XYZ file of C-alpha atoms in Angstrom:
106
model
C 35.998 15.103 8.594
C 37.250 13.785 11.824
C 34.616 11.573 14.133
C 34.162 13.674 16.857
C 32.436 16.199 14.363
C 30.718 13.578 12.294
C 29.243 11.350 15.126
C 26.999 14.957 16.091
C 26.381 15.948 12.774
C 24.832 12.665 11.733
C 23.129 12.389 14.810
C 21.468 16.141 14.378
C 20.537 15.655 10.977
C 18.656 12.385 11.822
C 16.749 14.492 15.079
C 15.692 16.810 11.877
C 14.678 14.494 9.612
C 12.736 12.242 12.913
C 11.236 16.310 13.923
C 9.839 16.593 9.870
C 8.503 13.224 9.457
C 6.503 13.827 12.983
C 5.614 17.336 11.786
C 3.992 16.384 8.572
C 1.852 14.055 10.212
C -0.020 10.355 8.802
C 0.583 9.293 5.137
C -2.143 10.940 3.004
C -3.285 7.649 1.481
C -3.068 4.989 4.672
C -3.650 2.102 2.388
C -0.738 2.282 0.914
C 1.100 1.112 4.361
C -0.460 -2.351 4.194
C -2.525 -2.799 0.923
C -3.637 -6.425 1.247
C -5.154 -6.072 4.641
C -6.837 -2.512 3.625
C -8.356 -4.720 0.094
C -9.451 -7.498 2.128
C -11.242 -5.091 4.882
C -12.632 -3.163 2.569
C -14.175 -6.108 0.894
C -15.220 -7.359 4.508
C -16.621 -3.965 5.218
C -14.396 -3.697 7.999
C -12.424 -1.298 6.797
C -12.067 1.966 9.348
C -13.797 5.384 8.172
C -10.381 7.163 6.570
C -10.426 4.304 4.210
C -13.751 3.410 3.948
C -14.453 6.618 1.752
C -12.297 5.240 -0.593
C -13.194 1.369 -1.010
C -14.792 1.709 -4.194
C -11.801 2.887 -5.824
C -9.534 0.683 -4.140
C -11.268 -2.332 -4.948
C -11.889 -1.472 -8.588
C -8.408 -0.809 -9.107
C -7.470 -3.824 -7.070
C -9.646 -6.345 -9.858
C -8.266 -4.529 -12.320
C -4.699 -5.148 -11.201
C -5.239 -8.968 -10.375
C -6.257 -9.312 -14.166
C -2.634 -9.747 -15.012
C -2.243 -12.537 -12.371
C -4.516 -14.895 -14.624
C -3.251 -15.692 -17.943
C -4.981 -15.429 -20.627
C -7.805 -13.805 -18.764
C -10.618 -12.194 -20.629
C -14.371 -11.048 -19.590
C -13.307 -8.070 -17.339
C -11.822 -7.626 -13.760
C -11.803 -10.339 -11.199
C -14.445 -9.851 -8.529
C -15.458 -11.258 -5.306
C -14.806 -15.105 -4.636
C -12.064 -15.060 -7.201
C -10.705 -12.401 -5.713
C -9.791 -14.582 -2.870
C -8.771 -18.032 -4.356
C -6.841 -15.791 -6.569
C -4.902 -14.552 -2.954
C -4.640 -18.394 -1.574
C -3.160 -19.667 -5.512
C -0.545 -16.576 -6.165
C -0.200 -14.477 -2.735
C 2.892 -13.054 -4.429
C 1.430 -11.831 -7.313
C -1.980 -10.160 -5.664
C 0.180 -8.754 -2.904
C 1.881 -7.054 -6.064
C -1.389 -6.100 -7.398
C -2.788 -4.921 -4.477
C 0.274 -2.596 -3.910
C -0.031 -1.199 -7.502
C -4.044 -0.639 -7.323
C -3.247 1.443 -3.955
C -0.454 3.694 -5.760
C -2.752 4.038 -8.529
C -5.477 5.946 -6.001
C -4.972 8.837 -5.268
């Protein structure tokens, strides 16, 4: 395919693809674009009303999910102040978690 036909193709199949992202409108779960900062304003309270609704969930599955960043962890989920030394020891790990707990809610 010579360049003067591919240079317009690509560039009209990336105007459709732009036109149906913009059609289909915001993600359906918005937490899932930035998980630690919609777990840390949900545990704030701070979170904004389309996520809000769904802060229970997301922070249950979010101490469920930082259970496998401490080893040998047993007595349930980690909850509130661990929460957050958890964040300040192993960011890399509860960034993980907190990116699986929002997949996991639907």
């Amino acid at each position: 395919m010579k360049s003067h036909v591919r240079f317009p193709l690509g560039f009209v199949l990336s105007v459709m693809a732009a036109t149906a992202a913009y059609a289909r409108g915001p993600s359906p779960q918005p937490w899932l674009i930035y998980p630690v900062k919609s777990m840390d304003s949900c545990r704030a309270g701070t979170a904004p009303p389309h996520i809000a609704a769904r802060c229970d969930e997301l922070l249950g599955a979010y101490s469920r999910e930082l259970e496998a960043c401490v080893p040998m962890r047993r007595g349930g989920p980690v909850v509130g102040g661990h929460q957050v030394s958890l964040q300040k020891t192993d960011p890399d790990c509860a960034a993980a978690a907190a990116f699986h707990a929002a997949k996991s809610v639907k």
